[in-house]
Amino acid sequence: MRHFGHLGAEVRQRLFHQEPCEFTADSPARLLSAALGATLYSPATRPRLAEDIVKQAGRGVVSMVLCLEDSIDDADVEHGEENLVRQFTELAEDSGAGLLLLFVRVRFPEQIPDLVRRLGPAVRLLSGFVLPKFTGERGMPFLEALEAAETASGRRLFAMPVLESPELLYRESRVETLEGIFRAVDKYRDRVLALRLGVTDFCSSYGLRRAPDMTAYDVQVVASVIADVVNMLGRADGTGFTVTGPVWEYFRTQERMFKPQLRQSPFLEVQAVELRERLIAHAMDGLLREISLDHANGLLGKTCIHPSHVLPVHALSVVSHEEFSDAADILRPERCGGGVLRSAYTNKMNEVKPHRAWAERTLLRAEVFGVAREDVGFVELLAAAIPD
């Protein structure tokens, strides 16, 4: 697996100063947590699920969640489990190897060992489970079940807890809930690949739904939760976890209240005006803005419910040549004592000690998403990644 692996070698060479690395489901957890990218959700009841997985892998998807929880009707859970086992078995027989990182979103802890047992040899295609409505109290049985299933199967399995409970949202219980979550995930740190934010559930507690002109950060009650989650669970001091960005719900917009959020000039410079129009028509300008805000607020990767969202997430995750230059300068061995230096681009100050954690995260992102060439910007990456 590799990001932008669906592009030809010549295209990658034209776009990248440093190409994205290759990785497998057995790569180190630190690398995989950064490499998740746009995680595409799909109901586990889809009749051609195996074909969908193969198709999406060929289009640049690196991680998928097959959902047995909110995306399917309560009455369809049994059918979803049966379909999941059947489709995994078919996929294992046809592909012979892992095409991408596959996770299953379950409803109950008991489903974890049961599904692992029923999958049999096909469990080798499974990377782990997504754990819904996670709190310290409700989450422990899921993590214990995961540990038991891992031991029984001999397969390394990761957990991705979803932070979406009302206790986390409400101010009077938030800190206590976050402390409980931290205790649980810290105990099973080696098995927790990333923490996912369930912003749709947050909004539902107040009867809210953000419009395509708005990002999650424009909804203040949601933005405050994101800030506190990153504050307590996303620290760069070795105690934190990868926290992924919230889902973007829209893939086409019929009417706008506000102006588009994409400037024309970057698209005019590379003759990509039609691309800009397509992005706006499909509400992608709001998505692109939210991805940028995700990065600014310490989030990496994003939950996606439509295939068209995947490549924009990946394109904006590529490290710019300027970011890479700054990070590499900061982390040079001779800089370990600290100090301040002017950036190679002569447009900013790089202060070695305060910027070190940022530089380390940037170089990890550069490893999995690559570094753009000096004259390549996000528009060129989008144009190359998104088919006409």
Coordinates of C-alpha atoms in Angstrom, one line a residue:
M1 CA 0.0 0.0 0.0
R2 CA 1.0 3.6 -0.6
H3 CA -0.7 6.9 -0.9
F4 CA -1.1 8.0 -4.5
G5 CA -0.1 4.5 -5.6
H6 CA -3.0 4.6 -8.1
L7 CA -1.1 7.3 -10.0
G8 CA 1.5 6.3 -12.6
A9 CA 5.2 6.4 -11.7
E10 CA 5.8 9.3 -14.1
V11 CA 3.0 11.4 -12.5
R12 CA 4.4 10.8 -9.0
Q13 CA 7.9 11.7 -10.1
R14 CA 6.5 15.0 -11.5
L15 CA 4.6 15.8 -8.3
F16 CA 6.8 14.7 -5.5
H17 CA 10.2 15.7 -4.2
Q18 CA 9.9 12.7 -1.9
E19 CA 7.4 10.0 -2.8
P20 CA 5.1 8.5 -0.2
C21 CA 6.5 5.3 1.4
E22 CA 5.1 1.8 1.0
F23 CA 3.6 0.1 4.0
T24 CA 1.6 -2.9 4.9
A25 CA -1.0 -3.8 7.6
D26 CA 2.0 -5.2 9.6
S27 CA 3.9 -1.9 9.6
P28 CA 4.6 -0.2 12.9
A29 CA 1.6 1.3 14.6
R30 CA 3.1 4.8 14.7
L31 CA 3.4 4.7 10.9
L32 CA -0.1 3.3 10.3
S33 CA -1.8 5.8 12.6
A34 CA -0.4 8.6 10.4
A35 CA -1.1 6.7 7.2
L36 CA -4.8 6.2 7.8
G37 CA -5.7 9.2 5.7
A38 CA -9.3 9.4 4.5
T39 CA -11.0 6.5 6.2
L40 CA -14.0 5.5 4.0
Y41 CA -17.1 4.1 5.8
S42 CA -19.3 1.6 4.1
P43 CA -22.4 -0.3 5.5
A44 CA -21.5 -4.0 6.1
T45 CA -24.7 -5.0 4.3
R46 CA -23.6 -4.0 0.8
P47 CA -24.1 -7.0 -1.4
R48 CA -20.9 -6.5 -3.4
L49 CA -18.7 -5.4 -0.5
A50 CA -15.7 -7.4 -1.7
E51 CA -15.9 -5.8 -5.2
D52 CA -16.3 -2.3 -3.6
I53 CA -13.1 -2.8 -1.5
V54 CA -11.1 -3.8 -4.5
K55 CA -12.5 -0.9 -6.6
Q56 CA -11.8 1.7 -3.9
A57 CA -8.3 0.4 -3.3
G58 CA -7.6 1.0 -7.0
R59 CA -8.8 4.5 -6.6
G60 CA -6.5 5.5 -3.9
V61 CA -8.3 4.5 -0.7
V62 CA -6.0 3.2 2.0
S63 CA -8.4 2.5 4.9
M64 CA -12.0 1.5 5.2
V65 CA -14.5 0.9 8.0
L66 CA -17.2 -1.7 7.4
C67 CA -20.0 -0.6 9.6
L68 CA -22.4 -2.8 11.7
E69 CA -23.6 0.2 13.8
D70 CA -25.3 3.4 12.9
S71 CA -25.2 3.0 9.2
I72 CA -27.5 0.0 9.2
D73 CA -30.9 -0.7 10.6
D74 CA -31.1 -2.5 13.9
A75 CA -33.0 -5.4 12.2
D76 CA -30.1 -5.9 9.7
V77 CA -27.3 -6.6 12.2
E78 CA -27.4 -10.3 11.8
H79 CA -27.5 -10.1 8.0
G80 CA -24.6 -7.6 8.1
E81 CA -22.5 -10.0 10.1
E82 CA -23.2 -12.9 7.7
N83 CA -22.5 -10.7 4.7
L84 CA -19.3 -9.4 6.2
V85 CA -17.9 -12.9 6.9
R86 CA -18.9 -14.1 3.4
Q87 CA -17.4 -11.1 1.6
F88 CA -14.2 -11.3 3.6
T89 CA -13.8 -14.9 2.7
E90 CA -14.4 -14.1 -0.9
L91 CA -11.9 -11.3 -0.8
A92 CA -9.3 -13.5 0.9
E93 CA -9.7 -16.2 -1.8
D94 CA -9.5 -13.7 -4.7
S95 CA -6.8 -11.2 -3.6
G96 CA -4.5 -13.4 -1.5
A97 CA -3.2 -10.3 0.2
G98 CA -4.4 -7.2 2.1
L99 CA -5.4 -4.4 -0.4
L100 CA -5.9 -1.8 2.3
L101 CA -6.5 -1.4 6.0
L102 CA -9.9 -2.9 6.9
F103 CA -11.7 -2.2 10.1
V104 CA -15.2 -3.3 11.4
R105 CA -17.4 -1.0 13.4
V106 CA -19.2 -3.1 15.9
R107 CA -22.1 -2.4 18.3
F108 CA -21.3 -4.7 21.2
P109 CA -18.0 -6.1 22.7
E110 CA -19.3 -9.7 22.1
Q111 CA -19.2 -9.1 18.4
I112 CA -15.5 -8.8 18.3
P113 CA -14.4 -12.4 19.3
D114 CA -17.4 -13.8 17.5
L115 CA -16.6 -12.2 14.2
V116 CA -12.9 -13.0 14.5
R117 CA -13.8 -16.7 15.1
R118 CA -16.3 -16.7 12.2
L119 CA -13.8 -15.1 9.8
G120 CA -11.3 -18.0 10.2
P121 CA -8.3 -17.7 7.9
A122 CA -9.8 -14.5 6.4
V123 CA -9.1 -12.6 9.6
R124 CA -5.6 -11.9 8.1
L125 CA -7.3 -9.2 6.1
L126 CA -8.7 -7.5 9.2
S127 CA -6.7 -4.7 10.8
G128 CA -9.0 -4.0 13.8
F129 CA -12.3 -2.7 15.1
V130 CA -13.9 0.7 15.5
L131 CA -15.5 1.1 19.0
P132 CA -18.6 3.3 19.2
K133 CA -19.7 5.8 21.8
F134 CA -16.4 5.2 23.7
T135 CA -16.0 6.2 27.4
G136 CA -13.8 4.9 30.0
E137 CA -16.6 2.7 31.5
R138 CA -18.2 1.5 28.2
G139 CA -14.9 1.2 26.4
M140 CA -13.1 -1.3 28.7
P141 CA -15.2 -4.3 27.7
F142 CA -14.5 -3.6 24.0
L143 CA -10.8 -3.4 24.6
E144 CA -10.8 -6.5 26.7
A145 CA -12.7 -8.3 24.0
L146 CA -10.2 -7.1 21.4
E147 CA -7.3 -8.4 23.5
A148 CA -9.0 -11.8 23.8
A149 CA -9.7 -12.0 20.1
E150 CA -6.2 -11.0 19.3
T151 CA -4.8 -13.8 21.5
A152 CA -7.2 -16.4 20.1
S153 CA -6.5 -15.5 16.5
G154 CA -2.8 -14.8 16.6
R155 CA -3.5 -11.7 14.5
R156 CA -2.5 -8.2 15.6
L157 CA -5.7 -6.2 15.9
F158 CA -6.1 -2.4 16.5
A159 CA -8.8 -0.4 18.1
M160 CA -10.1 2.9 17.0
P161 CA -12.4 4.3 19.7
V162 CA -15.1 6.8 18.5
L163 CA -15.5 9.8 20.9
E164 CA -19.1 10.8 20.5
S165 CA -21.0 10.3 23.7
P166 CA -23.1 13.1 25.4
E167 CA -21.0 12.8 28.5
L168 CA -18.0 14.1 26.5
L169 CA -20.0 16.9 25.0
Y170 CA -21.6 18.3 28.2
R171 CA -19.4 20.7 30.0
E172 CA -20.2 19.5 33.5
S173 CA -19.0 15.9 32.7
R174 CA -16.4 16.5 30.0
V175 CA -13.2 16.5 32.0
E176 CA -14.2 13.5 34.0
T177 CA -15.1 11.7 30.8
L178 CA -11.9 12.6 29.1
E179 CA -9.9 11.4 32.1
G180 CA -11.7 8.1 32.0
I181 CA -11.1 7.7 28.3
F182 CA -7.4 8.4 28.8
R183 CA -7.1 5.8 31.5
A184 CA -8.7 3.2 29.2
V185 CA -6.7 3.9 26.1
D186 CA -3.5 4.4 28.0
K187 CA -3.8 0.9 29.5
Y188 CA -4.2 -0.5 25.9
R189 CA -1.9 2.0 24.3
D190 CA -0.2 -0.6 22.0
R191 CA -3.6 -1.5 20.5
V192 CA -5.2 2.0 20.1
L193 CA -4.3 3.1 16.6
A194 CA -6.3 6.4 16.6
L195 CA -9.1 8.2 18.3
R196 CA -12.0 9.2 16.0
L197 CA -14.4 12.1 16.6
G198 CA -18.1 11.6 16.2
V199 CA -19.2 15.1 15.4
T200 CA -22.6 14.1 13.9
D201 CA -23.6 12.6 17.3
F202 CA -22.3 15.8 19.1
C203 CA -24.6 17.9 16.9
S204 CA -27.5 15.6 17.4
S205 CA -27.4 16.3 21.2
Y206 CA -28.4 19.9 20.4
G207 CA -30.5 19.3 17.3
L208 CA -27.8 20.9 15.1
R209 CA -26.5 20.1 11.7
R210 CA -23.8 22.2 10.0
A211 CA -24.5 23.4 6.5
P212 CA -22.1 22.9 3.6
D213 CA -21.0 26.5 4.0
M214 CA -19.9 25.8 7.6
T215 CA -17.1 23.7 9.1
A216 CA -17.2 21.8 12.4
Y217 CA -15.1 24.7 13.8
D218 CA -17.9 27.2 13.1
V219 CA -20.2 25.3 15.5
Q220 CA -18.8 26.5 18.7
V221 CA -20.2 23.7 21.0
V222 CA -18.5 21.2 18.7
A223 CA -15.3 23.2 18.4
S224 CA -14.9 23.3 22.1
V225 CA -15.1 19.5 22.4
I226 CA -12.5 19.1 19.6
A227 CA -10.2 21.5 21.5
D228 CA -10.5 19.7 24.7
V229 CA -10.0 16.2 23.1
V230 CA -6.8 17.4 21.5
N231 CA -5.8 19.2 24.7
M232 CA -6.1 16.0 26.9
L233 CA -5.6 13.2 24.4
G234 CA -3.5 14.6 21.5
R235 CA -0.5 15.9 23.3
A236 CA 3.0 15.7 21.6
D237 CA 4.8 14.7 24.8
G238 CA 4.5 11.0 24.3
T239 CA 1.2 10.6 26.1
G240 CA -1.0 11.6 23.2
F241 CA -2.7 9.7 20.4
T242 CA -3.5 10.4 16.8
V243 CA -6.9 12.1 16.6
T244 CA -8.7 12.0 13.3
G245 CA -10.9 14.7 11.8
P246 CA -14.7 14.7 11.8
V247 CA -16.9 13.4 8.9
W248 CA -17.9 15.7 6.1
E249 CA -21.5 15.0 5.3
Y250 CA -22.0 16.7 1.9
F251 CA -21.1 15.6 -1.6
R252 CA -23.3 18.0 -3.7
T253 CA -24.8 21.3 -2.9
Q254 CA -27.9 22.7 -4.6
E255 CA -28.0 26.3 -3.3
R256 CA -25.5 28.6 -1.6
M257 CA -25.9 31.3 1.0
F258 CA -22.3 32.4 1.1
K259 CA -19.6 32.8 -1.5
P260 CA -17.4 29.8 -2.5
Q261 CA -14.3 29.4 -0.2
L262 CA -11.8 28.7 -2.9
R263 CA -9.8 31.6 -4.3
Q264 CA -9.6 31.7 -8.1
S265 CA -6.0 32.7 -8.6
P266 CA -4.3 29.3 -7.6
F267 CA -6.5 27.6 -10.2
L268 CA -6.0 30.1 -12.9
E269 CA -2.2 29.8 -12.5
V270 CA -2.3 26.1 -13.5
Q271 CA -5.3 26.3 -15.9
A272 CA -7.5 24.3 -13.5
V273 CA -10.6 26.5 -13.6
E274 CA -12.9 23.6 -14.4
L275 CA -11.5 21.7 -11.4
R276 CA -12.4 24.6 -9.2
E277 CA -16.0 24.7 -10.5
R278 CA -16.4 20.9 -9.9
L279 CA -15.1 21.2 -6.4
I280 CA -17.5 24.0 -5.6
A281 CA -20.5 22.2 -7.3
H282 CA -19.8 19.2 -5.0
A283 CA -19.4 21.2 -1.8
M284 CA -15.7 20.4 -1.8
D285 CA -14.6 24.0 -1.0
G286 CA -16.1 23.6 2.5
L287 CA -14.4 20.2 2.9
L288 CA -11.0 21.6 1.9
R289 CA -11.3 24.4 4.4
E290 CA -12.3 22.0 7.1
I291 CA -9.3 19.7 6.3
S292 CA -7.0 22.8 6.6
L293 CA -8.6 23.6 10.0
D294 CA -8.2 19.9 11.1
H295 CA -4.5 20.2 10.5
A296 CA -4.2 23.5 12.2
N297 CA -6.0 22.0 15.3
G298 CA -3.8 18.9 15.6
L299 CA -6.0 16.4 13.7
L300 CA -4.7 14.0 11.1
G301 CA -6.8 11.9 8.8
K302 CA -10.6 12.1 8.3
T303 CA -13.8 10.1 8.4
C304 CA -15.4 10.0 5.0
I305 CA -18.8 8.8 3.8
H306 CA -18.3 9.3 0.1
P307 CA -15.5 8.2 -2.2
S308 CA -15.2 11.7 -3.7
H309 CA -13.9 13.0 -0.3
V310 CA -10.9 10.7 -0.2
L311 CA -8.5 12.2 -2.6
P312 CA -8.9 15.8 -1.4
V313 CA -8.0 14.7 2.1
H314 CA -4.9 13.0 0.8
A315 CA -3.9 15.9 -1.5
L316 CA -4.0 18.3 1.4
S317 CA -2.1 15.9 3.6
V318 CA 1.0 16.0 1.4
V319 CA 3.8 18.0 3.0
S320 CA 4.8 21.1 1.1
H321 CA 8.4 21.5 0.1
E322 CA 8.6 24.6 2.4
E323 CA 7.2 22.6 5.4
F324 CA 9.6 19.8 4.7
S325 CA 12.6 22.2 4.5
D326 CA 11.7 23.9 7.8
A327 CA 11.2 20.6 9.6
A328 CA 14.4 19.1 8.3
D329 CA 16.4 22.2 9.3
I330 CA 14.9 22.1 12.8
L331 CA 15.8 18.4 13.3
R332 CA 19.3 18.6 12.1
P333 CA 21.6 16.9 14.8
E334 CA 23.7 20.1 15.2
R335 CA 20.5 21.9 16.2
C336 CA 19.8 19.7 19.3
G337 CA 20.9 22.5 21.6
G338 CA 18.2 24.8 20.5
G339 CA 18.4 28.3 19.0
V340 CA 16.6 30.3 16.4
L341 CA 17.3 30.3 12.6
R342 CA 15.8 31.9 9.6
S343 CA 13.9 29.5 7.3
A344 CA 15.5 28.5 4.0
Y345 CA 12.5 30.3 2.4
T346 CA 13.5 33.4 4.3
N347 CA 9.9 34.2 5.3
K348 CA 9.7 33.0 8.9
M349 CA 11.6 32.2 12.2
N350 CA 12.2 28.6 13.1
E351 CA 12.8 28.2 16.8
V352 CA 14.3 24.8 17.3
K353 CA 13.0 23.7 20.7
P354 CA 9.4 25.0 20.5
H355 CA 9.0 23.8 16.9
R356 CA 10.6 20.4 17.4
A357 CA 7.4 18.4 18.0
W358 CA 5.8 20.0 15.0
A359 CA 8.8 19.1 12.9
E360 CA 8.7 15.5 14.0
R361 CA 5.1 15.2 13.2
T362 CA 5.7 16.9 9.8
L363 CA 8.4 14.4 8.8
L364 CA 6.2 11.5 9.8
R365 CA 3.4 12.9 7.6
A366 CA 6.0 13.4 4.9
E367 CA 7.0 9.8 5.1
V368 CA 3.5 8.5 4.5
F369 CA 2.0 11.2 2.2
G370 CA 5.2 12.4 0.5
V371 CA 6.7 15.9 -0.1
A372 CA 5.6 18.0 -3.0
R373 CA 8.1 19.4 -5.4
E374 CA 9.0 23.0 -4.8
D375 CA 6.8 24.3 -7.7
V376 CA 3.9 22.0 -6.9
G377 CA 0.9 23.2 -4.8
F378 CA -2.3 21.7 -3.6
V379 CA -4.1 22.6 -6.9
E380 CA -1.7 20.5 -8.9
L381 CA -2.0 17.6 -6.4
L382 CA -5.8 17.8 -6.6
A383 CA -5.8 18.0 -10.4
A384 CA -3.6 14.9 -10.7
A385 CA -5.4 12.9 -8.0
I386 CA -9.0 13.7 -8.9
P387 CA -10.1 12.2 -12.3
D388 CA -12.1 14.3 -14.8

